[in-house]
mmCIF file with all atom_site columns, C-alpha atoms in Angstrom:
data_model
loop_
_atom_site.group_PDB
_atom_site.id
_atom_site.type_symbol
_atom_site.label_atom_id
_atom_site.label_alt_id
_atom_site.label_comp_id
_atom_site.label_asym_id
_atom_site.label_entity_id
_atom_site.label_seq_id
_atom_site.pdbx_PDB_ins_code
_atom_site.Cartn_x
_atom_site.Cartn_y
_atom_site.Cartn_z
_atom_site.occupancy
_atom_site.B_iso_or_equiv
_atom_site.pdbx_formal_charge
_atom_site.auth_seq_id
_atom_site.auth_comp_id
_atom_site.auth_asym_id
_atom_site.auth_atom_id
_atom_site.pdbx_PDB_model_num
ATOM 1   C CA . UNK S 1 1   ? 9.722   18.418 11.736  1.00 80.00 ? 15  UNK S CA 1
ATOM 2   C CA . UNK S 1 2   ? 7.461   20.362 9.224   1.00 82.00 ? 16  UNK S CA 1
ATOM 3   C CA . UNK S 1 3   ? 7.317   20.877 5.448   1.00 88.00 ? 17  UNK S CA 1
ATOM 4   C CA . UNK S 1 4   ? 8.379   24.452 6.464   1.00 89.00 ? 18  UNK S CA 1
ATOM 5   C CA . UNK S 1 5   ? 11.577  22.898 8.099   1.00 92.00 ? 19  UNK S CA 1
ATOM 6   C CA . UNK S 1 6   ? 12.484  20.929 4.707   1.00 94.00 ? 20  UNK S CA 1
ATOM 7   C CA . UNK S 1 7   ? 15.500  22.811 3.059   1.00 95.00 ? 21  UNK S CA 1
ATOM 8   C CA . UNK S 1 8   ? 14.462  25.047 0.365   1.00 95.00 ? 22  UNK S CA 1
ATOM 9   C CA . UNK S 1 9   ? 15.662  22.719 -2.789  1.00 95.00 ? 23  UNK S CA 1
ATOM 10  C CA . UNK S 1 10  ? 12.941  19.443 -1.068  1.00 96.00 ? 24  UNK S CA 1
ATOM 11  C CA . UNK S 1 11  ? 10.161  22.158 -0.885  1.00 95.00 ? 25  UNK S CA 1
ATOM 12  C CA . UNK S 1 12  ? 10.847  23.585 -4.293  1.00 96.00 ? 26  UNK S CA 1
ATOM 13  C CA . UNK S 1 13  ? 11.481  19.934 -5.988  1.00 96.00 ? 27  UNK S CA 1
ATOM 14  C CA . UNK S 1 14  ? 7.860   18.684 -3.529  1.00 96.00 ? 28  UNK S CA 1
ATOM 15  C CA . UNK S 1 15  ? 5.708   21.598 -5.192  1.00 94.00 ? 29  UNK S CA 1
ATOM 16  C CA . UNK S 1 16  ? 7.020   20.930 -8.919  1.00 95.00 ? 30  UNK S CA 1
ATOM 17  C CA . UNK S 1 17  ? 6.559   17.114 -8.756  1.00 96.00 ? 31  UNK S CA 1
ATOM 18  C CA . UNK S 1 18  ? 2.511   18.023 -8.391  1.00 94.00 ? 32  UNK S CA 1
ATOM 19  C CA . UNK S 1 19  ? 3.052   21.450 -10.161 1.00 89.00 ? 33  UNK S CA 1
ATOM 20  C CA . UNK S 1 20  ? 0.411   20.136 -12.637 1.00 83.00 ? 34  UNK S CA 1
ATOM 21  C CA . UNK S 1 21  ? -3.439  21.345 -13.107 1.00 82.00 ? 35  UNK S CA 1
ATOM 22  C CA . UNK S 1 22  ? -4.018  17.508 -13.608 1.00 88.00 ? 36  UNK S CA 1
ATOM 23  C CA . UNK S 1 23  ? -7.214  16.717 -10.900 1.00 90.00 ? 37  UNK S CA 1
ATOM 24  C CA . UNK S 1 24  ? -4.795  13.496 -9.339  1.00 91.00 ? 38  UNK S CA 1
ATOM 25  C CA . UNK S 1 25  ? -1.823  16.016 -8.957  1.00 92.00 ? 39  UNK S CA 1
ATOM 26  C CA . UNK S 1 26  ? -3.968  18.824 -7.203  1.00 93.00 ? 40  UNK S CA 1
ATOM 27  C CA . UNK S 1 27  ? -5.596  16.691 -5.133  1.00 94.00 ? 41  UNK S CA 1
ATOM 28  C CA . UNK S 1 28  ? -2.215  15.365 -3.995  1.00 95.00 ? 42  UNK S CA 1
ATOM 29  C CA . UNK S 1 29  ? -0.863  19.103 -3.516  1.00 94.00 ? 43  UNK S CA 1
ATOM 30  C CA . UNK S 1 30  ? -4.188  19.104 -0.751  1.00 95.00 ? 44  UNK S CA 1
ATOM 31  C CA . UNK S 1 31  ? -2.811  16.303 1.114   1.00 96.00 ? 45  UNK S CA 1
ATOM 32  C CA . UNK S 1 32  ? 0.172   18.364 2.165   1.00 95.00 ? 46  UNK S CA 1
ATOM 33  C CA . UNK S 1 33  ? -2.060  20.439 4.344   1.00 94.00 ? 47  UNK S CA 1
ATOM 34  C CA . UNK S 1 34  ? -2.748  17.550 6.324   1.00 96.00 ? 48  UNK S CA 1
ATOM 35  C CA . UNK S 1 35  ? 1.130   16.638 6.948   1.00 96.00 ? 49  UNK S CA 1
ATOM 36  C CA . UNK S 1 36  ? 1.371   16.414 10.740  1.00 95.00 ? 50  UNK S CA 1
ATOM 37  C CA . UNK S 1 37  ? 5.328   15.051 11.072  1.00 96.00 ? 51  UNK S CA 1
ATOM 38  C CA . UNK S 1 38  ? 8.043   14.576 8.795   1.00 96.00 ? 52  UNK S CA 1
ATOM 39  C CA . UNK S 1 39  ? 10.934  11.959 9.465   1.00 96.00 ? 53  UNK S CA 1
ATOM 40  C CA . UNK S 1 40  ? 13.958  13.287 7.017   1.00 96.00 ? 54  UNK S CA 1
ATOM 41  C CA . UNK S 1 41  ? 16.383  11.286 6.921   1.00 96.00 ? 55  UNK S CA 1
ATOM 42  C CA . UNK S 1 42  ? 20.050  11.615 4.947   1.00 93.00 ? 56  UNK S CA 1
ATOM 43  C CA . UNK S 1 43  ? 22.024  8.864  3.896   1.00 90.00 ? 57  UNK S CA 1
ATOM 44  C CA . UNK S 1 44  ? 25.400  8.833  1.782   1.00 85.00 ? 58  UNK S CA 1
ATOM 45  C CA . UNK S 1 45  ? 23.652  8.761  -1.446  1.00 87.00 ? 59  UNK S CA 1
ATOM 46  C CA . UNK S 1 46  ? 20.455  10.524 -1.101  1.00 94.00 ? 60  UNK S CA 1
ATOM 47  C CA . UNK S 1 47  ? 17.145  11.757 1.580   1.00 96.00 ? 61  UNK S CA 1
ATOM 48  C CA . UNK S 1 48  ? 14.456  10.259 2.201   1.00 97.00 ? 62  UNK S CA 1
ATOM 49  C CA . UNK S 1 49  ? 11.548  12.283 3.539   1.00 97.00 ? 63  UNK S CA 1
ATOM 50  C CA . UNK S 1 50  ? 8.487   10.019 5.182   1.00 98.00 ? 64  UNK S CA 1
ATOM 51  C CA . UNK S 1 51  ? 5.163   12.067 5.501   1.00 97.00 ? 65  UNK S CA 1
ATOM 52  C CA . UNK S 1 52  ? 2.639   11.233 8.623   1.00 97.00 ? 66  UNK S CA 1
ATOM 53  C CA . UNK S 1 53  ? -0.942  12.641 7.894   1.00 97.00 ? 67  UNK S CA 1
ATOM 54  C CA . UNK S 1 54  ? -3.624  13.466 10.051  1.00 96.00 ? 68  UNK S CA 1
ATOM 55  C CA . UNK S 1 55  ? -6.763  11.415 9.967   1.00 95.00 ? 69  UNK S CA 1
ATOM 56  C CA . UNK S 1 56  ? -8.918  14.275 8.212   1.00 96.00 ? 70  UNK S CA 1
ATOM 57  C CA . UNK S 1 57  ? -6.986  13.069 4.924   1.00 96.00 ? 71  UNK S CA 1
ATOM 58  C CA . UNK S 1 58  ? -8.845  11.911 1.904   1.00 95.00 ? 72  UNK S CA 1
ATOM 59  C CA . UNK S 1 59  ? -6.952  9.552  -0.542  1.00 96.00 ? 73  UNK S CA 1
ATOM 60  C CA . UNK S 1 60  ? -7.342  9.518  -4.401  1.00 95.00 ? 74  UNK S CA 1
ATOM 61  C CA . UNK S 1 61  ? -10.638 7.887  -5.243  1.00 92.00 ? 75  UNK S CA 1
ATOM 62  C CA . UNK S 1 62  ? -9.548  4.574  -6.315  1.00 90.00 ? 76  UNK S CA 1
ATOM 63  C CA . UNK S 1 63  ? -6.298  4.811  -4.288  1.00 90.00 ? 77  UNK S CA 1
ATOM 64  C CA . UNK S 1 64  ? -3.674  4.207  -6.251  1.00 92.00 ? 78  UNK S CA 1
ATOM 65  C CA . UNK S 1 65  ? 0.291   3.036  -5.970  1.00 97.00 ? 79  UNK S CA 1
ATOM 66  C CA . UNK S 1 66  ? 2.605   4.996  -7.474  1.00 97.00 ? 80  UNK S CA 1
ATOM 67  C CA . UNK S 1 67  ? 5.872   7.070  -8.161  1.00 97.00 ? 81  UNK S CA 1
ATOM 68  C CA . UNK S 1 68  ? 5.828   10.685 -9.665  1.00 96.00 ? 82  UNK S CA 1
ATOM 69  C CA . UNK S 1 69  ? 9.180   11.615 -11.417 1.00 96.00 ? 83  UNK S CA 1
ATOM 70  C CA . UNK S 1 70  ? 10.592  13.890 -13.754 1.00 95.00 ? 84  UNK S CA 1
ATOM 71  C CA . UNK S 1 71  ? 12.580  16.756 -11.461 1.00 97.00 ? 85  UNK S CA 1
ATOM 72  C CA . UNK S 1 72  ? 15.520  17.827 -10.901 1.00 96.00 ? 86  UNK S CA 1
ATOM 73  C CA . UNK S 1 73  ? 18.136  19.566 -9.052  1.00 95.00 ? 87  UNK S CA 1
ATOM 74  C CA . UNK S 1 74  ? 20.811  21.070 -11.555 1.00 94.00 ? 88  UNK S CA 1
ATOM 75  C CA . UNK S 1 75  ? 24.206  22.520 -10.968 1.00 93.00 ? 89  UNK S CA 1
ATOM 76  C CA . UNK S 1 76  ? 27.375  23.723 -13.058 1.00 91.00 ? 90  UNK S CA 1
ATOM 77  C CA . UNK S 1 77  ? 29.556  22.927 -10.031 1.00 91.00 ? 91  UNK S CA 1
ATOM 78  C CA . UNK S 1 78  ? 27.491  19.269 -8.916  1.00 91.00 ? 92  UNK S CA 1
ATOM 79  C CA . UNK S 1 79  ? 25.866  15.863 -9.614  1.00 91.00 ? 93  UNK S CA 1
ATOM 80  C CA . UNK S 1 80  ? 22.245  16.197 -10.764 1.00 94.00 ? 94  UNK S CA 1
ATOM 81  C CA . UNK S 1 81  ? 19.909  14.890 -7.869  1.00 95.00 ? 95  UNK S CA 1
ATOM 82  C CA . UNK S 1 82  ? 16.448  13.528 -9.007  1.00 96.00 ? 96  UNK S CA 1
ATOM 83  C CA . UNK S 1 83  ? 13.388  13.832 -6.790  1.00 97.00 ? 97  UNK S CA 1
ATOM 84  C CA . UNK S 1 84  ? 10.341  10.967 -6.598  1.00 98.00 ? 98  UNK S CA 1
ATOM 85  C CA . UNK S 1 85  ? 7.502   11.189 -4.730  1.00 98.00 ? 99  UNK S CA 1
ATOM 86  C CA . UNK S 1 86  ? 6.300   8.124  -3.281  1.00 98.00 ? 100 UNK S CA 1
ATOM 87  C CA . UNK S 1 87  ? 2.174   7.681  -3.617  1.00 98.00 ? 101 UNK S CA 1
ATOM 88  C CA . UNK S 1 88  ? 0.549   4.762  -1.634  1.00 97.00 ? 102 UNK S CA 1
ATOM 89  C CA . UNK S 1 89  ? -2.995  3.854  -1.824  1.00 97.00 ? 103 UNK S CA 1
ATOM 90  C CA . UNK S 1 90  ? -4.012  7.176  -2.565  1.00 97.00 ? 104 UNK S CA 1
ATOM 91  C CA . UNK S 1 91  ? -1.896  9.514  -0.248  1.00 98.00 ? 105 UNK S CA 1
ATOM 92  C CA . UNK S 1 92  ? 1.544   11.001 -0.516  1.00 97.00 ? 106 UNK S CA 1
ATOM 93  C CA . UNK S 1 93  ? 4.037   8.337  1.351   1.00 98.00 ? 107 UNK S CA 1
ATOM 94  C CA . UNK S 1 94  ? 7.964   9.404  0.691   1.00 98.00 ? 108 UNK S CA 1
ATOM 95  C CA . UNK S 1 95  ? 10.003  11.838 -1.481  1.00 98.00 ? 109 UNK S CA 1
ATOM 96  C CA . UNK S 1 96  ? 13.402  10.563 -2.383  1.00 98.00 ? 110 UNK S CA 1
ATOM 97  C CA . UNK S 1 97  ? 16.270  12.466 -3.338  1.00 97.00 ? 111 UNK S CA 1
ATOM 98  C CA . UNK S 1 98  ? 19.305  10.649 -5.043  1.00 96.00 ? 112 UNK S CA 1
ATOM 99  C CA . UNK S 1 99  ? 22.100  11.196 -6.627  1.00 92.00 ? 113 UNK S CA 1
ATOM 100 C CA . UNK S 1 100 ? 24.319  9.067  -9.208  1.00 82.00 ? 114 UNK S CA 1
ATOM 101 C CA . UNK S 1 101 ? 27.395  10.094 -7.690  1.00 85.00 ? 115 UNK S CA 1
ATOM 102 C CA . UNK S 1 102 ? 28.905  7.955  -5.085  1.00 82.00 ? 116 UNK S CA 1
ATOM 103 C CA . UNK S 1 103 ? 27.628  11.037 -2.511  1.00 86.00 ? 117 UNK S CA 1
ATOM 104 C CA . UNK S 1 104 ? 24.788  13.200 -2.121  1.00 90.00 ? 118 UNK S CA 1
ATOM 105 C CA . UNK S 1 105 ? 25.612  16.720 -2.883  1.00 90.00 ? 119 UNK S CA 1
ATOM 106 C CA . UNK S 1 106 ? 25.444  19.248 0.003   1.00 89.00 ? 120 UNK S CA 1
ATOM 107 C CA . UNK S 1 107 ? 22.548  21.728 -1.055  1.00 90.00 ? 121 UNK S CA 1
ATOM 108 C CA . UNK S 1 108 ? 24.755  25.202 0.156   1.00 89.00 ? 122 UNK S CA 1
ATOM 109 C CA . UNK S 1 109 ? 27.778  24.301 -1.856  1.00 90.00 ? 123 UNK S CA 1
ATOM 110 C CA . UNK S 1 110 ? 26.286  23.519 -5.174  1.00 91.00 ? 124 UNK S CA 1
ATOM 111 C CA . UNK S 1 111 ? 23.831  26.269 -6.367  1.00 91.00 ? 125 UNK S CA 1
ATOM 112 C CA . UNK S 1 112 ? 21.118  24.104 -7.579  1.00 94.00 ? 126 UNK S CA 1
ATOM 113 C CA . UNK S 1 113 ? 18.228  24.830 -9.507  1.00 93.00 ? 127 UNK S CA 1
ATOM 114 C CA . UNK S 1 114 ? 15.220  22.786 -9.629  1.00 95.00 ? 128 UNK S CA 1
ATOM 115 C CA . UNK S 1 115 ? 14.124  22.177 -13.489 1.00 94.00 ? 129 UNK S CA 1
ATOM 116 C CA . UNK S 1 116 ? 10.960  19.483 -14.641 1.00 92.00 ? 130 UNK S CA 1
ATOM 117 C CA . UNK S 1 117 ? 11.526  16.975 -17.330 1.00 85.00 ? 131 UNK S CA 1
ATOM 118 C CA . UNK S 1 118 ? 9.621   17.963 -20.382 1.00 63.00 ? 132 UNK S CA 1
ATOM 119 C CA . UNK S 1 119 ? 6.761   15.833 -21.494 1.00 59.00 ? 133 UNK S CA 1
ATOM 120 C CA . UNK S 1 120 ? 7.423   13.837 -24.408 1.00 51.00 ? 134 UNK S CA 1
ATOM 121 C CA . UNK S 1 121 ? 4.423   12.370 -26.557 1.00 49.00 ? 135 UNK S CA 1
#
């Protein structure tokens, strides 16, 4: 499977959660050029989506561990799903999408919008 494969909402929620002109986030946005597989997988309460790069990749100088936040998938007629991508030693990992509702909302019956949590300082 391919980013291109994703349903709309993941690739929507995937470019927002490194939407940013921060250096770490558009370095990150690179790495999805070198995305080779994706495993998607659904369970009852969310998706996980597990990227495989190619060997040309470059992680963050430094590496780095950890979890970008802050987006959303809204809807008048559904639960909220929020999306996390998953950064491990310097290279995109996972994006999770969950729900707090007892089940994951099906994408085609709900509308959704994607919308970023605003900044607070």
């Amino acid at each position: 499977m391919s980013i291109a494969m994703l349903p709309n909402i993941e690739r929507e929620a995937l470019k927002m959660l490194v939407s940013e002109s921060d250096t770490t986030l558009i370095r990150l946005s690179d790495q999805f050029s070198h995305v080779v597989k994706i495993e998607r997988t659904e369970t009852g309460a969310g998706v996980y989506v597990v990227f495989k790069l190619d060997r040309d990749v470059r992680p963050l100088k430094g590496g780095g561990t950890f979890v970008l936040s802050g987006v959303f998938a809204v809807s008048s007629q559904c639960s909220e799903i929020g999306f996390l991508l998953y950064v491990k030693e310097g290279l995109i990992d996972c994006m999770e999408g969950y729900s707090s509702a007892d089940i994951y909302p099906n994408y085609d019956e709900c509308n959704f919008r994607i919308e970023k949590e605003a900044k607070t300082t």
